[in-house]
Amino acid sequence: MAAKWIEALTGSLEQKKQYKQDKARIDALPEPYATAAKAMHRYLMYSGDVTDGDTLMTMFTDLADLWERAAVDGTPVRDIVGEDPVEFTETFASAYLGKRWIDKERDRLNKAINGAEEEESK
């Protein structure tokens, strides 16, 4: 009963636990993978458009999986992120985006402009 009341105020305790586990996995990576993974994690925290907690947790778990696999395989960091780490990270994040508020507004803008164009051609 108390856990539900606390979760109503703070959000899912299970998600917080999962987040801490994923963060610990990233912190435990050997160098240079830890540095790269922490940098991506930080960027995702500041730039991510993900608003759903479940999706966010999936993204961070996958991030930890990605860098753990790279460390095990000995894959060079640059082979993972390519020449543009920002583009790679934003592409990575885009895989976790659902329908966003801005998508609705983009649709609305396109419909309004198309409607205006139709009125103009009459």
mmCIF file of N, CA and C in Angstrom:
data_model
loop_
_atom_site.group_PDB
_atom_site.id
_atom_site.type_symbol
_atom_site.label_atom_id
_atom_site.label_comp_id
_atom_site.label_asym_id
_atom_site.label_seq_id
_atom_site.Cartn_x
_atom_site.Cartn_y
_atom_site.Cartn_z
ATOM 1 N N MET A 1 0.823 -1.182 0.000
ATOM 2 C CA MET A 1 0.000 0.000 0.000
ATOM 3 C C MET A 1 0.867 1.246 0.000
ATOM 4 N N ALA A 2 1.871 1.282 0.861
ATOM 5 C CA ALA A 2 2.744 2.456 0.942
ATOM 6 C C ALA A 2 3.531 2.638 -0.341
ATOM 7 N N ALA A 3 3.948 1.516 -0.976
ATOM 8 C CA ALA A 3 4.718 1.615 -2.219
ATOM 9 C C ALA A 3 3.900 2.278 -3.314
ATOM 10 N N LYS A 4 2.611 1.955 -3.415
ATOM 11 C CA LYS A 4 1.755 2.571 -4.435
ATOM 12 C C LYS A 4 1.608 4.067 -4.181
ATOM 13 N N TRP A 5 1.482 4.441 -2.925
ATOM 14 C CA TRP A 5 1.359 5.849 -2.582
ATOM 15 C C TRP A 5 2.652 6.595 -2.934
ATOM 16 N N ILE A 6 3.789 5.976 -2.626
ATOM 17 C CA ILE A 6 5.080 6.591 -2.950
ATOM 18 C C ILE A 6 5.247 6.697 -4.459
ATOM 19 N N GLU A 7 4.873 5.634 -5.185
ATOM 20 C CA GLU A 7 4.996 5.661 -6.654
ATOM 21 C C GLU A 7 4.087 6.718 -7.266
ATOM 22 N N ALA A 8 2.960 6.984 -6.649
ATOM 23 C CA ALA A 8 2.076 8.032 -7.163
ATOM 24 C C ALA A 8 2.774 9.387 -7.115
ATOM 25 N N LEU A 9 3.647 9.562 -6.147
ATOM 26 C CA LEU A 9 4.371 10.830 -6.002
ATOM 27 C C LEU A 9 5.671 10.865 -6.787
ATOM 28 N N THR A 10 6.380 9.747 -6.806
ATOM 29 C CA THR A 10 7.741 9.756 -7.358
ATOM 30 C C THR A 10 7.889 9.059 -8.692
ATOM 31 N N GLY A 11 6.877 8.316 -9.133
ATOM 32 C CA GLY A 11 7.014 7.508 -10.338
ATOM 33 C C GLY A 11 7.348 6.085 -9.965
ATOM 34 N N SER A 12 7.525 5.250 -10.965
ATOM 35 C CA SER A 12 7.728 3.829 -10.750
ATOM 36 C C SER A 12 9.030 3.528 -10.017
ATOM 37 N N LEU A 13 8.923 2.805 -8.913
ATOM 38 C CA LEU A 13 10.116 2.394 -8.180
ATOM 39 C C LEU A 13 10.883 1.329 -8.962
ATOM 40 N N GLU A 14 10.143 0.497 -9.703
ATOM 41 C CA GLU A 14 10.796 -0.540 -10.513
ATOM 42 C C GLU A 14 11.646 0.106 -11.615
ATOM 43 N N GLN A 15 11.152 1.185 -12.209
ATOM 44 C CA GLN A 15 11.928 1.882 -13.237
ATOM 45 C C GLN A 15 13.178 2.526 -12.635
ATOM 46 N N LYS A 16 13.050 3.060 -11.445
ATOM 47 C CA LYS A 16 14.221 3.661 -10.781
ATOM 48 C C LYS A 16 15.270 2.573 -10.498
ATOM 49 N N LYS A 17 14.813 1.400 -10.075
ATOM 50 C CA LYS A 17 15.716 0.282 -9.810
ATOM 51 C C LYS A 17 16.413 -0.153 -11.105
ATOM 52 N N GLN A 18 15.634 -0.256 -12.189
ATOM 53 C CA GLN A 18 16.201 -0.644 -13.474
ATOM 54 C C GLN A 18 17.219 0.393 -13.960
ATOM 55 N N TYR A 19 16.891 1.663 -13.785
ATOM 56 C CA TYR A 19 17.792 2.737 -14.195
ATOM 57 C C TYR A 19 19.128 2.618 -13.448
ATOM 58 N N LYS A 20 19.061 2.396 -12.148
ATOM 59 C CA LYS A 20 20.293 2.269 -11.351
ATOM 60 C C LYS A 20 21.112 1.053 -11.789
ATOM 61 N N GLN A 21 20.434 -0.037 -12.129
ATOM 62 C CA GLN A 21 21.148 -1.238 -12.596
ATOM 63 C C GLN A 21 21.844 -0.964 -13.935
ATOM 64 N N ASP A 22 21.126 -0.310 -14.841
ATOM 65 C CA ASP A 22 21.726 0.002 -16.152
ATOM 66 C C ASP A 22 22.886 0.980 -15.997
ATOM 67 N N LYS A 23 22.720 1.955 -15.134
ATOM 68 C CA LYS A 23 23.794 2.944 -14.899
ATOM 69 C C LYS A 23 25.015 2.245 -14.286
ATOM 70 N N ALA A 24 24.775 1.312 -13.388
ATOM 71 C CA ALA A 24 25.890 0.559 -12.787
ATOM 72 C C ALA A 24 26.608 -0.280 -13.846
ATOM 73 N N ARG A 25 25.860 -0.857 -14.777
ATOM 74 C CA ARG A 25 26.478 -1.637 -15.865
ATOM 75 C C ARG A 25 27.372 -0.736 -16.713
ATOM 76 N N ILE A 26 26.891 0.470 -16.999
ATOM 77 C CA ILE A 26 27.681 1.419 -17.799
ATOM 78 C C ILE A 26 28.927 1.841 -17.019
ATOM 79 N N ASP A 27 28.762 2.122 -15.727
ATOM 80 C CA ASP A 27 29.896 2.537 -14.901
ATOM 81 C C ASP A 27 30.945 1.434 -14.786
ATOM 82 N N ALA A 28 30.526 0.183 -14.893
ATOM 83 C CA ALA A 28 31.446 -0.947 -14.736
ATOM 84 C C ALA A 28 32.175 -1.321 -16.029
ATOM 85 N N LEU A 29 31.844 -0.669 -17.121
ATOM 86 C CA LEU A 29 32.500 -0.991 -18.392
ATOM 87 C C LEU A 29 33.983 -0.644 -18.331
ATOM 88 N N PRO A 30 34.807 -1.401 -19.048
ATOM 89 C CA PRO A 30 36.221 -1.033 -19.119
ATOM 90 C C PRO A 30 36.384 0.186 -20.030
ATOM 91 N N GLU A 31 37.492 0.874 -19.861
ATOM 92 C CA GLU A 31 37.784 2.007 -20.759
ATOM 93 C C GLU A 31 38.249 1.482 -22.098
ATOM 94 N N PRO A 32 37.942 2.132 -23.179
ATOM 95 C CA PRO A 32 37.307 3.435 -23.356
ATOM 96 C C PRO A 32 35.791 3.342 -23.495
ATOM 97 N N TYR A 33 35.239 2.145 -23.321
ATOM 98 C CA TYR A 33 33.798 1.965 -23.508
ATOM 99 C C TYR A 33 32.984 2.714 -22.456
ATOM 100 N N ALA A 34 33.491 2.758 -21.231
ATOM 101 C CA ALA A 34 32.774 3.472 -20.168
ATOM 102 C C ALA A 34 32.658 4.954 -20.511
ATOM 103 N N THR A 35 33.734 5.540 -20.973
ATOM 104 C CA THR A 35 33.701 6.962 -21.328
ATOM 105 C C THR A 35 32.701 7.215 -22.446
ATOM 106 N N ALA A 36 32.736 6.392 -23.472
ATOM 107 C CA ALA A 36 31.819 6.564 -24.605
ATOM 108 C C ALA A 36 30.367 6.344 -24.181
ATOM 109 N N ALA A 37 30.127 5.315 -23.398
ATOM 110 C CA ALA A 37 28.757 5.013 -22.968
ATOM 111 C C ALA A 37 28.217 6.101 -22.044
ATOM 112 N N LYS A 38 29.075 6.595 -21.150
ATOM 113 C CA LYS A 38 28.637 7.673 -20.250
ATOM 114 C C LYS A 38 28.329 8.945 -21.033
ATOM 115 N N ALA A 39 29.129 9.226 -22.037
ATOM 116 C CA ALA A 39 28.885 10.408 -22.864
ATOM 117 C C ALA A 39 27.562 10.280 -23.615
ATOM 118 N N MET A 40 27.308 9.093 -24.166
ATOM 119 C CA MET A 40 26.028 8.879 -24.854
ATOM 120 C C MET A 40 24.862 8.978 -23.877
ATOM 121 N N HIS A 41 25.024 8.392 -22.709
ATOM 122 C CA HIS A 41 23.976 8.436 -21.690
ATOM 123 C C HIS A 41 23.657 9.879 -21.326
ATOM 124 N N ARG A 42 24.686 10.677 -21.102
ATOM 125 C CA ARG A 42 24.495 12.093 -20.749
ATOM 126 C C ARG A 42 23.766 12.820 -21.874
ATOM 127 N N TYR A 43 24.198 12.597 -23.102
ATOM 128 C CA TYR A 43 23.575 13.267 -24.244
ATOM 129 C C TYR A 43 22.101 12.877 -24.347
ATOM 130 N N LEU A 44 21.821 11.610 -24.159
ATOM 131 C CA LEU A 44 20.437 11.142 -24.238
ATOM 132 C C LEU A 44 19.571 11.748 -23.134
ATOM 133 N N MET A 45 20.147 11.940 -21.966
ATOM 134 C CA MET A 45 19.400 12.548 -20.861
ATOM 135 C C MET A 45 19.018 13.990 -21.182
ATOM 136 N N TYR A 46 19.895 14.700 -21.874
ATOM 137 C CA TYR A 46 19.632 16.108 -22.164
ATOM 138 C C TYR A 46 18.846 16.306 -23.455
ATOM 139 N N SER A 47 19.032 15.430 -24.410
ATOM 140 C CA SER A 47 18.430 15.666 -25.721
ATOM 141 C C SER A 47 17.233 14.782 -26.021
ATOM 142 N N GLY A 48 17.057 13.750 -25.242
ATOM 143 C CA GLY A 48 16.021 12.777 -25.559
ATOM 144 C C GLY A 48 14.617 13.357 -25.507
ATOM 145 N N ASP A 49 13.819 12.958 -26.458
ATOM 146 C CA ASP A 49 12.423 13.360 -26.493
ATOM 147 C C ASP A 49 11.517 12.315 -25.877
ATOM 148 N N VAL A 50 12.115 11.297 -25.306
ATOM 149 C CA VAL A 50 11.326 10.201 -24.761
ATOM 150 C C VAL A 50 10.659 10.667 -23.469
ATOM 151 N N THR A 51 9.353 10.543 -23.421
ATOM 152 C CA THR A 51 8.625 10.967 -22.235
ATOM 153 C C THR A 51 8.020 9.802 -21.471
ATOM 154 N N ASP A 52 8.039 8.620 -22.069
ATOM 155 C CA ASP A 52 7.465 7.432 -21.447
ATOM 156 C C ASP A 52 8.553 6.692 -20.671
ATOM 157 N N GLY A 53 8.306 6.430 -19.388
ATOM 158 C CA GLY A 53 9.299 5.800 -18.531
ATOM 159 C C GLY A 53 9.708 4.411 -18.989
ATOM 160 N N ASP A 54 8.756 3.606 -19.447
ATOM 161 C CA ASP A 54 9.075 2.256 -19.911
ATOM 162 C C ASP A 54 9.995 2.305 -21.124
ATOM 163 N N THR A 55 9.696 3.218 -22.047
ATOM 164 C CA THR A 55 10.519 3.352 -23.249
ATOM 165 C C THR A 55 11.915 3.849 -22.888
ATOM 166 N N LEU A 56 11.983 4.787 -21.966
ATOM 167 C CA LEU A 56 13.278 5.314 -21.524
ATOM 168 C C LEU A 56 14.133 4.213 -20.904
ATOM 169 N N MET A 57 13.513 3.364 -20.095
ATOM 170 C CA MET A 57 14.253 2.276 -19.466
ATOM 171 C C MET A 57 14.734 1.277 -20.522
ATOM 172 N N THR A 58 13.906 0.997 -21.515
ATOM 173 C CA THR A 58 14.326 0.096 -22.588
ATOM 174 C C THR A 58 15.526 0.681 -23.323
ATOM 175 N N MET A 59 15.482 1.990 -23.585
ATOM 176 C CA MET A 59 16.585 2.643 -24.293
ATOM 177 C C MET A 59 17.882 2.543 -23.489
ATOM 178 N N PHE A 60 17.836 2.787 -22.186
ATOM 179 C CA PHE A 60 19.058 2.745 -21.385
ATOM 180 C C PHE A 60 19.562 1.311 -21.203
ATOM 181 N N THR A 61 18.651 0.362 -21.119
ATOM 182 C CA THR A 61 19.078 -1.041 -21.052
ATOM 183 C C THR A 61 19.769 -1.429 -22.354
ATOM 184 N N ASP A 62 19.208 -1.016 -23.479
ATOM 185 C CA ASP A 62 19.822 -1.314 -24.776
ATOM 186 C C ASP A 62 21.169 -0.614 -24.929
ATOM 187 N N LEU A 63 21.282 0.589 -24.374
ATOM 188 C CA LEU A 63 22.558 1.305 -24.409
ATOM 189 C C LEU A 63 23.625 0.522 -23.641
ATOM 190 N N ALA A 64 23.271 0.041 -22.459
ATOM 191 C CA ALA A 64 24.212 -0.769 -21.673
ATOM 192 C C ALA A 64 24.561 -2.050 -22.423
ATOM 193 N N ASP A 65 23.561 -2.686 -23.040
ATOM 194 C CA ASP A 65 23.807 -3.905 -23.826
ATOM 195 C C ASP A 65 24.782 -3.629 -24.973
ATOM 196 N N LEU A 66 24.543 -2.525 -25.684
ATOM 197 C CA LEU A 66 25.383 -2.162 -26.825
ATOM 198 C C LEU A 66 26.847 -2.052 -26.420
ATOM 199 N N TRP A 67 27.108 -1.303 -25.343
ATOM 200 C CA TRP A 67 28.503 -1.064 -24.967
ATOM 201 C C TRP A 67 29.139 -2.271 -24.284
ATOM 202 N N GLU A 68 28.348 -3.066 -23.575
ATOM 203 C CA GLU A 68 28.896 -4.308 -23.015
ATOM 204 C C GLU A 68 29.308 -5.254 -24.143
ATOM 205 N N ARG A 69 28.462 -5.356 -25.158
ATOM 206 C CA ARG A 69 28.774 -6.234 -26.304
ATOM 207 C C ARG A 69 30.031 -5.744 -27.023
ATOM 208 N N ALA A 70 30.126 -4.417 -27.199
ATOM 209 C CA ALA A 70 31.303 -3.852 -27.858
ATOM 210 C C ALA A 70 32.562 -4.140 -27.053
ATOM 211 N N ALA A 71 32.462 -4.040 -25.724
ATOM 212 C CA ALA A 71 33.623 -4.309 -24.867
ATOM 213 C C ALA A 71 34.030 -5.773 -24.955
ATOM 214 N N VAL A 72 33.060 -6.665 -24.943
ATOM 215 C CA VAL A 72 33.356 -8.101 -25.028
ATOM 216 C C VAL A 72 34.000 -8.438 -26.365
ATOM 217 N N ASP A 73 33.481 -7.843 -27.431
ATOM 218 C CA ASP A 73 34.004 -8.119 -28.777
ATOM 219 C C ASP A 73 35.285 -7.353 -29.084
ATOM 220 N N GLY A 74 35.588 -6.330 -28.278
ATOM 221 C CA GLY A 74 36.764 -5.508 -28.540
ATOM 222 C C GLY A 74 36.581 -4.595 -29.752
ATOM 223 N N THR A 75 35.340 -4.242 -30.040
ATOM 224 C CA THR A 75 35.049 -3.371 -31.178
ATOM 225 C C THR A 75 35.521 -1.954 -30.861
ATOM 226 N N PRO A 76 36.289 -1.348 -31.745
ATOM 227 C CA PRO A 76 36.726 0.027 -31.489
ATOM 228 C C PRO A 76 35.533 0.976 -31.348
ATOM 229 N N VAL A 77 35.668 1.945 -30.457
ATOM 230 C CA VAL A 77 34.587 2.897 -30.191
ATOM 231 C C VAL A 77 34.137 3.591 -31.477
ATOM 232 N N ARG A 78 35.095 3.998 -32.294
ATOM 233 C CA ARG A 78 34.754 4.722 -33.522
ATOM 234 C C ARG A 78 33.989 3.830 -34.501
ATOM 235 N N ASP A 79 34.224 2.535 -34.439
ATOM 236 C CA ASP A 79 33.452 1.623 -35.289
ATOM 237 C C ASP A 79 31.989 1.556 -34.843
ATOM 238 N N ILE A 80 31.735 1.841 -33.587
ATOM 239 C CA ILE A 80 30.365 1.844 -33.075
ATOM 240 C C ILE A 80 29.661 3.141 -33.464
ATOM 241 N N VAL A 81 30.280 4.266 -33.132
ATOM 242 C CA VAL A 81 29.591 5.555 -33.280
ATOM 243 C C VAL A 81 29.829 6.213 -34.629
ATOM 244 N N GLY A 82 30.825 5.760 -35.388
ATOM 245 C CA GLY A 82 31.118 6.379 -36.671
ATOM 246 C C GLY A 82 31.806 7.714 -36.509
ATOM 247 N N GLU A 83 31.839 8.482 -37.576
ATOM 248 C CA GLU A 83 32.533 9.773 -37.566
ATOM 249 C C GLU A 83 31.740 10.859 -36.849
ATOM 250 N N ASP A 84 30.437 10.675 -36.734
ATOM 251 C CA ASP A 84 29.605 11.689 -36.092
ATOM 252 C C ASP A 84 28.841 11.067 -34.917
ATOM 253 N N PRO A 85 29.422 11.141 -33.715
ATOM 254 C CA PRO A 85 28.764 10.536 -32.550
ATOM 255 C C PRO A 85 27.402 11.141 -32.238
ATOM 256 N N VAL A 86 27.226 12.424 -32.553
ATOM 257 C CA VAL A 86 25.930 13.062 -32.297
ATOM 258 C C VAL A 86 24.863 12.438 -33.199
ATOM 259 N N GLU A 87 25.192 12.297 -34.474
ATOM 260 C CA GLU A 87 24.242 11.683 -35.403
ATOM 261 C C GLU A 87 23.917 10.247 -34.971
ATOM 262 N N PHE A 88 24.960 9.503 -34.585
ATOM 263 C CA PHE A 88 24.733 8.126 -34.140
ATOM 264 C C PHE A 88 23.800 8.095 -32.935
ATOM 265 N N THR A 89 24.072 8.965 -31.964
ATOM 266 C CA THR A 89 23.283 8.970 -30.729
ATOM 267 C C THR A 89 21.841 9.402 -31.006
ATOM 268 N N GLU A 90 21.678 10.385 -31.865
ATOM 269 C CA GLU A 90 20.322 10.829 -32.185
ATOM 270 C C GLU A 90 19.563 9.767 -32.990
ATOM 271 N N THR A 91 20.266 9.053 -33.853
ATOM 272 C CA THR A 91 19.636 7.951 -34.579
ATOM 273 C C THR A 91 19.261 6.834 -33.610
ATOM 274 N N PHE A 92 20.157 6.546 -32.681
ATOM 275 C CA PHE A 92 19.884 5.548 -31.635
ATOM 276 C C PHE A 92 18.624 5.943 -30.873
ATOM 277 N N ALA A 93 18.547 7.192 -30.455
ATOM 278 C CA ALA A 93 17.396 7.672 -29.678
ATOM 279 C C ALA A 93 16.115 7.646 -30.497
ATOM 280 N N SER A 94 16.218 7.914 -31.794
ATOM 281 C CA SER A 94 15.009 7.973 -32.616
ATOM 282 C C SER A 94 14.308 6.621 -32.702
ATOM 283 N N ALA A 95 15.048 5.557 -32.452
ATOM 284 C CA ALA A 95 14.433 4.227 -32.469
ATOM 285 C C ALA A 95 13.466 4.041 -31.304
ATOM 286 N N TYR A 96 13.530 4.926 -30.325
ATOM 287 C CA TYR A 96 12.708 4.781 -29.126
ATOM 288 C C TYR A 96 11.616 5.832 -29.028
ATOM 289 N N LEU A 97 11.463 6.589 -30.095
ATOM 290 C CA LEU A 97 10.441 7.622 -30.058
ATOM 291 C C LEU A 97 9.108 7.054 -30.505
ATOM 292 N N GLY A 98 8.118 7.383 -29.809
ATOM 293 C CA GLY A 98 6.763 7.050 -30.229
ATOM 294 C C GLY A 98 6.158 8.287 -30.847
ATOM 295 N N LYS A 99 4.889 8.360 -30.813
ATOM 296 C CA LYS A 99 4.203 9.553 -31.290
ATOM 297 C C LYS A 99 4.463 10.669 -30.279
ATOM 298 N N ARG A 100 4.934 11.793 -30.778
ATOM 299 C CA ARG A 100 5.226 12.919 -29.907
ATOM 300 C C ARG A 100 4.237 14.051 -30.171
ATOM 301 N N TRP A 101 4.193 14.967 -29.250
ATOM 302 C CA TRP A 101 3.321 16.117 -29.389
ATOM 303 C C TRP A 101 3.650 16.883 -30.670
ATOM 304 N N ILE A 102 4.931 17.052 -30.968
ATOM 305 C CA ILE A 102 5.319 17.814 -32.153
ATOM 306 C C ILE A 102 4.883 17.111 -33.435
ATOM 307 N N ASP A 103 4.787 15.794 -33.427
ATOM 308 C CA ASP A 103 4.310 15.076 -34.609
ATOM 309 C C ASP A 103 2.865 15.472 -34.922
ATOM 310 N N LYS A 104 2.058 15.599 -33.896
ATOM 311 C CA LYS A 104 0.670 16.015 -34.068
ATOM 312 C C LYS A 104 0.630 17.430 -34.648
ATOM 313 N N GLU A 105 1.482 18.304 -34.142
ATOM 314 C CA GLU A 105 1.510 19.680 -34.641
ATOM 315 C C GLU A 105 2.040 19.746 -36.071
ATOM 316 N N ARG A 106 2.974 18.900 -36.421
ATOM 317 C CA ARG A 106 3.462 18.851 -37.810
ATOM 318 C C ARG A 106 2.338 18.430 -38.751
ATOM 319 N N ASP A 107 1.568 17.417 -38.356
ATOM 320 C CA ASP A 107 0.424 16.982 -39.170
ATOM 321 C C ASP A 107 -0.580 18.113 -39.334
ATOM 322 N N ARG A 108 -0.835 18.813 -38.233
ATOM 323 C CA ARG A 108 -1.798 19.913 -38.267
ATOM 324 C C ARG A 108 -1.298 21.026 -39.204
ATOM 325 N N LEU A 109 -0.033 21.346 -39.141
ATOM 326 C CA LEU A 109 0.543 22.384 -40.011
ATOM 327 C C LEU A 109 0.440 21.972 -41.474
ATOM 328 N N ASN A 110 0.804 20.725 -41.769
ATOM 329 C CA ASN A 110 0.720 20.253 -43.156
ATOM 330 C C ASN A 110 -0.709 20.305 -43.682
ATOM 331 N N LYS A 111 -1.676 19.898 -42.868
ATOM 332 C CA LYS A 111 -3.076 19.940 -43.292
ATOM 333 C C LYS A 111 -3.530 21.371 -43.521
ATOM 334 N N ALA A 112 -3.126 22.282 -42.666
ATOM 335 C CA ALA A 112 -3.513 23.688 -42.817
ATOM 336 C C ALA A 112 -2.934 24.281 -44.095
ATOM 337 N N ILE A 113 -1.682 23.998 -44.387
ATOM 338 C CA ILE A 113 -1.056 24.540 -45.591
ATOM 339 C C ILE A 113 -1.677 23.905 -46.830
ATOM 340 N N ASN A 114 -1.931 22.611 -46.783
ATOM 341 C CA ASN A 114 -2.590 21.948 -47.921
ATOM 342 C C ASN A 114 -3.982 22.519 -48.151
ATOM 343 N N GLY A 115 -4.726 22.773 -47.072
ATOM 344 C CA GLY A 115 -6.052 23.362 -47.190
ATOM 345 C C GLY A 115 -5.982 24.770 -47.768
ATOM 346 N N ALA A 116 -5.005 25.550 -47.321
ATOM 347 C CA ALA A 116 -4.832 26.912 -47.841
ATOM 348 C C ALA A 116 -4.489 26.880 -49.323
ATOM 349 N N GLU A 117 -3.665 25.944 -49.700
ATOM 350 C CA GLU A 117 -3.290 25.804 -51.112
ATOM 351 C C GLU A 117 -4.508 25.433 -51.958
ATOM 352 N N GLU A 118 -5.360 24.544 -51.449
ATOM 353 C CA GLU A 118 -6.573 24.166 -52.182
ATOM 354 C C GLU A 118 -7.518 25.350 -52.338
ATOM 355 N N GLU A 119 -7.659 26.139 -51.263
ATOM 356 C CA GLU A 119 -8.520 27.334 -51.341
ATOM 357 C C GLU A 119 -7.970 28.331 -52.369
ATOM 358 N N GLU A 120 -6.683 28.441 -52.396
ATOM 359 C CA GLU A 120 -6.018 29.381 -53.297
ATOM 360 C C GLU A 120 -6.232 28.997 -54.762
ATOM 361 N N SER A 121 -6.296 27.696 -55.031
ATOM 362 C CA SER A 121 -6.411 27.233 -56.417
ATOM 363 C C SER A 121 -7.850 27.236 -56.935
ATOM 364 N N LYS A 122 -8.837 27.538 -56.088
ATOM 365 C CA LYS A 122 -10.244 27.547 -56.527
ATOM 366 C C LYS A 122 -10.552 28.799 -57.305
#
